[in-house]
Structure formats: structure tokens, C-alpha cells
């Protein structure tokens, strides 16, 4: 038999080569490469392509992942090897190909800038010498597939970039070009430093930066916060156009509409009355669906924020619901409430709540705290409201919609303003798409935030301690990178440039906190976990502030530093301390005694430097969701607990079995891992709590987010919140969500002082849906498969390793003497 090589030529099949290829990529892994090779060999037919055999090896290894997690790494290495064979051998060659790219009409459409091309041509040998191709073998299977599907640059259908080329393009795009720097004098040292940190998975820039750094339109910002320009035809459609332009360039949008008049409010210009928010938002709904992010890479996403005193609040809450008339729904949008403390107090006291029109009751969105309370109560006393209802009735409606749709997000207006370093600019009126960015907006300023996330597991030392010094150093690099992104960025509309150059906010987040806890054997909510959580975020904030202060001394503070809390030496934890003092709490004499318990940093020295030099960036820390980039780096998302210990995940790049590697390795080490135990975990929806025979310490450590008290999640959020100068995307997870449970959780996090009360409300119904999606048909087919496996094993017709990667229908069909494989001639079982 012959194989067809990639160049189209034929060659005799060499079975030894197949085995050696698998064995080469299996070095250092606890896998049986001969098992994978045997299955690949069994799939050979005359004329089979070498590429087809390589892909079969990948699928075979991936199918064995529940046997041992190292099979996932083997599949990733095999996939990376395919990518390497298809892509240019050097970064310089890849850049030349990207620079020569043509569009569909044959016109030049370069994928990288002339500046980057000139730098690479001038320093090709030096740059290529820094590339570490072997690091492409360090991804897991989902990570490498996510990169291939969504991130790596391609020309036509050919993927030109490798992961190492992506990291280098981003590093050079940030440090080696722009700002008038000549190609002959690029800052290669900083670029290489950034490359190596990303390449070794210490941190990653956010998705828009990975997409666009070094390209002709380097729109590298993640989040945009808009103010409705004006409650007029011109203002509304100007805002809509801005949203479309930003979405086109891969920006997620947060828009507040507090100042748009309510339905039935008079319109002086026409003598008519307003149609209110719903018809207007249907235009934004259609635009979000039509204008996707990054040319189809991600869907357009708009989050709409409203304060609960607005006359259209009830209709606003219903916009995402699955039932009701379509003309009263805008299901492509996301929704958030910007909640003043007065509303929460009225709910708590079962008091009245008056709905108002922003035209008849102006200024409510322009103030906060005591000023808002006074103005709102004056309007109530003057009878200006549209109608009055029980505050608890509106609260009940909010919770009902959260149960049904997982939103609206809850953001606490007064906490966001009271503890902001931008409070000297005016009232902050909304958050972003994911509730972690809290920035000032105005009609002439669209707030922007540039994001990156630090991979927390990368700083676990070999001796099992946490290396705060290394984390501190990397965060400093990230802060400098993000500040430079501000100057290099392509801004979709002028108002974005105005805001970003004036205030220079950045958002540093994290990923993999759950991995850190698991590797250090810290149960969620334990004293050790709470202490390490505080210390990690103290380190992140101190490093970011120190780097920003050093940049201010070198390049100048941001233009609005004067008058900010930081200019007076009041950092984020001081603002949390001040708030608690204002509530009448008896506290120690200094904020450091309350919040800075590690004693690792001299905050007094840093504060003095900030007063003297300022900060280059008005805001610094904003832990965001990190779904895509956490997939790439192989981490758990953000600061979230694990959702399950074993499940399937459907993403753009395909369907992937995901298991908790830490748990499986623990069980293997104790001699407990087996196919039967795997089946029990799957049947229990990824839980290990009710599985007999497992040690109690395993059950405690590997609780899923559904099995952890939500008070632990909120407590950790509040502990880290003192070192987060923006906010954090905190989800709430509830079994059988109810009004009582939601009310308890929301009032607990409000009284804890959090800025984000909830991002999404995750609940049992969503979890059950995940099980159906993840393990489709498992409940019905498990018994049939088990019987079929027992029959095959008893006859000696197969081994457990043979059966493990096969789908249920193939196992059952083969036991019945038939074959359900798509390619019976190449079926492993039939050929065996």
C-alpha cells in the first residue's frame, strides 16, 4: 500500500515511521504511544494521505483523554506538528507572506503594517533567533485548536502564523513600531521580553490586541463605554453609528440610556409624546446582530445600562425575556442595572419607589450618594414622578428576570463612584459589557479600556510556595505594555481617542485562580485560600501602581490626575476604608492595618511617590472574564471556581472533553482512577461529592462552583476588591434560584461594598442544559454501552483501552455484530 504525501507524490507505507512520530511527541507524557500508533495504522488504506493519518492520530489521542489527561497534551503536540508542517519555517518568512496578502479581487491587502515589515526585514536573523518553536508543544488540545480557529493569521485558507509567531507579532507590534520610532532603532529588548513572557504563558494580552497588534488597523482595546449623546434624533443616531464603528473593530460596548425620555413623555419639538426606550433599543439590537466584531470573528455585543428610577424600567427588564411580543423584545442585547443605594434601602425597608422621566426630572444620572438622594426625594415631594410602586415589587421583577435570563447585571452606582480614582471627573454612569470596567463617559468622551490577564499558576514555585516577586515583576511589564497600547491604538471614533489619551486607564486581570488553589491544595473559602487571594491582588495592585508611577515620572502623569484621590495619596484600599468609616464601623487607625496584612510592600513609600509624580494611568486593575484566552493558556477562567470536574465543551473550534487534570492526577496517584469512576463523575454532572470510596480531602478540594457557598465567592470578591480600582466580573451560581436566595445574595454583596453585585446569574437550569449539551444521549445510552462493553470484554474481542475512545453507537453496534463507523474499512474494531 502507498500513502499520498503533502506534495501529491506517492510513497510506500512505512509503519515504523508512524510509530516513531507518535513516540517522538509522547516523550515525557504518561501515555501509551503504541496504542495511538496501532489505531492510526488500523485506519490505513491504499492512497491515504499523510495529512489524514496525522489528523487521525490527533483524534485518537484526544479520544483517550479520559484515560489519562496527558493524552490531551499528546493530541495538542500532534496538532502543533501539523501546523508546523503547513506554515513557514521562520517568522520573517511568515511576515513576508502576510505583507503580500491580496484580497478576493486580487488587490493588495497586507495583514501587517509597513513599519513591522521594515523592522523584521532589518532584524530578521535576530528576531528569528528569539523564537522558541518547541514551546508550541506546551499547549493543551483546546488551547492549540482555539488559536488555530480564531487567532492565527492566515492567507486564503492557509494558516501562516504559528503560536510563537503570534506572540512575536504582538510583542513587536507594541514595542518595536510606532510613535515615530525608526525601523533601524526598534525597542527589541522590550519586545523580546514581552514575547518570552507570553510565550511561556505568564500573561496574555486580550483578544483584540492578539487580533490586531502589528496590523494596519491596530484596534487593540477591548471595552468601550458610551454616553447617549443626546435625547434627540441626531444624538441617538450618532450614538448608534458610534456603536457600529466600534463593534466593527472588535470592541465590546457598554451604553447607558438614563437620559432618554420615557414612553409617554412630551416632545416639545413636535408636540407629540415619546415612544420610549423599547423602539429605540430595537435599532441597537439590529445593529448588534448585523455588525459583528472583527469580520465575523466574534458577534457584536452591546450591554445597555439603566437606572431603576427610569419610567421605562419595567419594559426594559422584559427586553431579554423568551416570551412576549417580538416587537417588545431586543434579545441580541445585554442588560444591566445601575443601582443607587437609595433603591436598595427602599427595598430593604419595603418602601415606595417612584418612576421618573429624565426630562421632567433632570440630573438624576449626573449625581450620586447624598446628592442623588436629596434630588430624588425632592422630585418625589414635588410630585414629578410618573408613577409609584412598591420597591419590593420592582425588586421581585428584577429577580424573576434574572432567573429567566441570567441578567440584568447589577452594578452599584454609589460604590462605583465613591471608590473610583476618576471621581474628580464627574459621575460615572455605567460599566462595560462584562461589568469589570468602570470609567467616566460624557458626550465628548467614549471611555476605552485596554486589557491583559496574568496567568496566576505560572507563579507557583517548585517548593509549593507562591512567588509574589515574580508576579510583581510581570505585572509591571503588563502595565507598561498596556500604557503603550494607548498611544499606538487605532481609535474607531474621535471621542475614544480623546478619552483614552486624557485619562489613560488600563485593566489588568487574572486567570487560573482556581488552578492555583487546587495545586496548592487550598479548598475554596478556606482561610488559606482567602489569605492567598488577598495577597495576590495586593501584589497585582501594588505592582501596577508602582509601574504607573514610574511611567508618570518618566513620561508624565495622565492629564486628569490632579484632584483625583490618588493625587492626595488615597489609593483604592483607602477608599474602601473611608467607606467603612462613613458607615460607622470601628476600625484600626490606618487602612493598611485593615487591608494590607501581608507586610510585603511599603505602601507609604509608594503613596509618597504617587503624590510627587502622579500616576500615568487613572485606573489599573479590572479582573475580567477570560474565556477565550484562558482556553489558550490552559487555565480556569478568571477568578472563577471550577464549573465541573468532567464535561464536554463546545466552542468555535469544535467539541472538547474537558476534565479536571488536577483531580485525575490526584486519583491516579492514589490508585483510584478508572473508567468506572469516570462514568460515575460524568453521571454526577462532574461532581465527586456523592461518589463512595473517595477520600474526604478530595471531595472538599474538588467542590464545583455549584457546591461552594456563594458567600465564599462574595467574601473573596470583597477581600480582593480593596485592591481593584475598577471592578470585577463576578458571577453568582445558585441551585434552584429563588427570590429569597437572590435577595439574600444581592444584599450580602451590596453590604460588602462590592461595585459589581452580579455579572451573570448562573443557576441549576443552566447546569442541566449544560449536561444535555455536553453529554448528549448519555443517560439513555449508558446502560446499553456498559452491557456492550461487558460482552466484548468477556469474549476477549476488545480491551478497555480499545473501547474508551469510541462513541457509544459504535461500541453498541460492534457488540451486535454490525459497524456504525463512518469508514467501516478503516474501523479500528472491524479491522482488528
PDB file of N, CA, C and O in Angstrom, residues 34 89 135 185 193 196 198 298 339 362 371 382 394 396 434-435 488 588 592 677 736 747 807:
ATOM      1  N   UNK A  34       2.189   3.491  21.589  1.00  0.00           N
ATOM      2  CA  UNK A  34       1.948   2.357  20.702  1.00  0.00           C
ATOM      3  C   UNK A  34       0.460   2.150  20.493  1.00  0.00           C
ATOM      4  O   UNK A  34       0.015   1.737  19.415  1.00  0.00           O
ATOM      5  N   UNK A  89       8.675  28.271   7.912  1.00  0.00           N
ATOM      6  CA  UNK A  89       9.648  27.792   8.901  1.00  0.00           C
ATOM      7  C   UNK A  89      10.202  28.910   9.767  1.00  0.00           C
ATOM      8  O   UNK A  89      10.750  28.642  10.838  1.00  0.00           O
ATOM      9  N   UNK A 135       8.071  25.607  22.199  1.00  0.00           N
ATOM     10  CA  UNK A 135       7.030  25.989  23.162  1.00  0.00           C
ATOM     11  C   UNK A 135       5.617  25.768  22.615  1.00  0.00           C
ATOM     12  O   UNK A 135       4.655  25.770  23.382  1.00  0.00           O
ATOM     13  N   UNK A 185      15.931  51.468  14.708  1.00  0.00           N
ATOM     14  CA  UNK A 185      16.141  51.565  16.146  1.00  0.00           C
ATOM     15  C   UNK A 185      14.904  51.098  16.924  1.00  0.00           C
ATOM     16  O   UNK A 185      14.372  51.815  17.779  1.00  0.00           O
ATOM     17  N   UNK A 193      11.387  40.659  25.607  1.00  0.00           N
ATOM     18  CA  UNK A 193      10.965  40.360  26.984  1.00  0.00           C
ATOM     19  C   UNK A 193       9.477  40.024  27.013  1.00  0.00           C
ATOM     20  O   UNK A 193       9.051  39.041  27.639  1.00  0.00           O
ATOM     21  N   UNK A 196       8.812  36.560  25.380  1.00  0.00           N
ATOM     22  CA  UNK A 196       9.147  35.391  26.206  1.00  0.00           C
ATOM     23  C   UNK A 196       8.153  35.215  27.351  1.00  0.00           C
ATOM     24  O   UNK A 196       7.820  34.071  27.708  1.00  0.00           O
ATOM     25  N   UNK A 198       4.918  36.048  27.270  1.00  0.00           N
ATOM     26  CA  UNK A 198       3.704  35.486  26.681  1.00  0.00           C
ATOM     27  C   UNK A 198       3.939  34.067  26.199  1.00  0.00           C
ATOM     28  O   UNK A 198       3.091  33.183  26.361  1.00  0.00           O
ATOM     29  N   UNK A 298     -16.084  37.481  16.117  1.00  0.00           N
ATOM     30  CA  UNK A 298     -16.927  37.457  17.307  1.00  0.00           C
ATOM     31  C   UNK A 298     -18.191  38.262  17.025  1.00  0.00           C
ATOM     32  O   UNK A 298     -18.174  39.235  16.285  1.00  0.00           O
ATOM     33  N   UNK A 339     -27.532  50.711  39.917  1.00  0.00           N
ATOM     34  CA  UNK A 339     -28.442  50.774  41.064  1.00  0.00           C
ATOM     35  C   UNK A 339     -27.914  51.716  42.144  1.00  0.00           C
ATOM     36  O   UNK A 339     -26.841  51.475  42.708  1.00  0.00           O
ATOM     37  N   UNK A 362     -34.686  66.135  35.635  1.00  0.00           N
ATOM     38  CA  UNK A 362     -33.310  66.093  35.113  1.00  0.00           C
ATOM     39  C   UNK A 362     -32.261  65.947  36.211  1.00  0.00           C
ATOM     40  O   UNK A 362     -32.496  66.300  37.373  1.00  0.00           O
ATOM     41  N   UNK A 371     -26.098  63.518  47.205  1.00  0.00           N
ATOM     42  CA  UNK A 371     -26.660  64.461  46.233  1.00  0.00           C
ATOM     43  C   UNK A 371     -27.792  63.806  45.446  1.00  0.00           C
ATOM     44  O   UNK A 371     -28.822  64.441  45.175  1.00  0.00           O
ATOM     45  N   UNK A 382     -42.193  66.923  45.158  1.00  0.00           N
ATOM     46  CA  UNK A 382     -42.827  67.858  44.232  1.00  0.00           C
ATOM     47  C   UNK A 382     -43.820  67.182  43.301  1.00  0.00           C
ATOM     48  O   UNK A 382     -44.465  67.853  42.488  1.00  0.00           O
ATOM     49  N   UNK A 394     -40.794  45.967  42.311  1.00  0.00           N
ATOM     50  CA  UNK A 394     -39.815  46.112  41.238  1.00  0.00           C
ATOM     51  C   UNK A 394     -38.645  45.164  41.468  1.00  0.00           C
ATOM     52  O   UNK A 394     -38.136  44.549  40.523  1.00  0.00           O
ATOM     53  N   UNK A 396     -38.752  42.285  42.944  1.00  0.00           N
ATOM     54  CA  UNK A 396     -39.220  40.941  42.587  1.00  0.00           C
ATOM     55  C   UNK A 396     -39.165  40.749  41.081  1.00  0.00           C
ATOM     56  O   UNK A 396     -38.756  39.691  40.592  1.00  0.00           O
ATOM     57  N   UNK A 434     -18.925  43.525  30.367  1.00  0.00           N
ATOM     58  CA  UNK A 434     -18.675  42.418  31.304  1.00  0.00           C
ATOM     59  C   UNK A 434     -18.569  42.857  32.755  1.00  0.00           C
ATOM     60  O   UNK A 434     -18.084  42.092  33.593  1.00  0.00           O
ATOM     61  N   UNK A 435     -18.950  44.058  33.080  1.00  0.00           N
ATOM     62  CA  UNK A 435     -19.098  44.587  34.442  1.00  0.00           C
ATOM     63  C   UNK A 435     -17.795  44.759  35.216  1.00  0.00           C
ATOM     64  O   UNK A 435     -17.841  44.919  36.439  1.00  0.00           O
ATOM     65  N   UNK A 488      -0.506  53.658  20.713  1.00  0.00           N
ATOM     66  CA  UNK A 488      -0.419  53.029  19.390  1.00  0.00           C
ATOM     67  C   UNK A 488      -1.781  52.688  18.812  1.00  0.00           C
ATOM     68  O   UNK A 488      -1.898  52.386  17.628  1.00  0.00           O
ATOM     69  N   UNK A 588      -9.298  49.965  62.879  1.00  0.00           N
ATOM     70  CA  UNK A 588      -7.960  50.444  63.289  1.00  0.00           C
ATOM     71  C   UNK A 588      -7.652  51.797  62.673  1.00  0.00           C
ATOM     72  O   UNK A 588      -8.345  52.269  61.759  1.00  0.00           O
ATOM     73  N   UNK A 592      -4.007  50.526  56.069  1.00  0.00           N
ATOM     74  CA  UNK A 592      -3.041  49.439  55.910  1.00  0.00           C
ATOM     75  C   UNK A 592      -3.268  48.335  56.934  1.00  0.00           C
ATOM     76  O   UNK A 592      -3.115  47.149  56.631  1.00  0.00           O
ATOM     77  N   UNK A 677     -15.014   4.888  37.527  1.00  0.00           N
ATOM     78  CA  UNK A 677     -15.082   6.127  38.306  1.00  0.00           C
ATOM     79  C   UNK A 677     -15.357   7.306  37.396  1.00  0.00           C
ATOM     80  O   UNK A 677     -16.131   8.212  37.743  1.00  0.00           O
ATOM     81  N   UNK A 736     -31.418  26.010  42.058  1.00  0.00           N
ATOM     82  CA  UNK A 736     -32.827  26.327  42.263  1.00  0.00           C
ATOM     83  C   UNK A 736     -33.004  27.784  42.701  1.00  0.00           C
ATOM     84  O   UNK A 736     -33.511  28.091  43.790  1.00  0.00           O
ATOM     85  N   UNK A 747     -28.140  41.396  48.595  1.00  0.00           N
ATOM     86  CA  UNK A 747     -27.990  42.308  49.729  1.00  0.00           C
ATOM     87  C   UNK A 747     -26.687  42.032  50.483  1.00  0.00           C
ATOM     88  O   UNK A 747     -26.075  42.959  51.028  1.00  0.00           O
ATOM     89  N   UNK A 807     -17.243   6.168  20.195  1.00  0.00           N
ATOM     90  CA  UNK A 807     -18.582   6.660  20.549  1.00  0.00           C
ATOM     91  C   UNK A 807     -19.487   5.510  20.974  1.00  0.00           C
ATOM     92  O   UNK A 807     -19.287   4.344  20.599  1.00  0.00           O
TER      93      UNK A 807
END
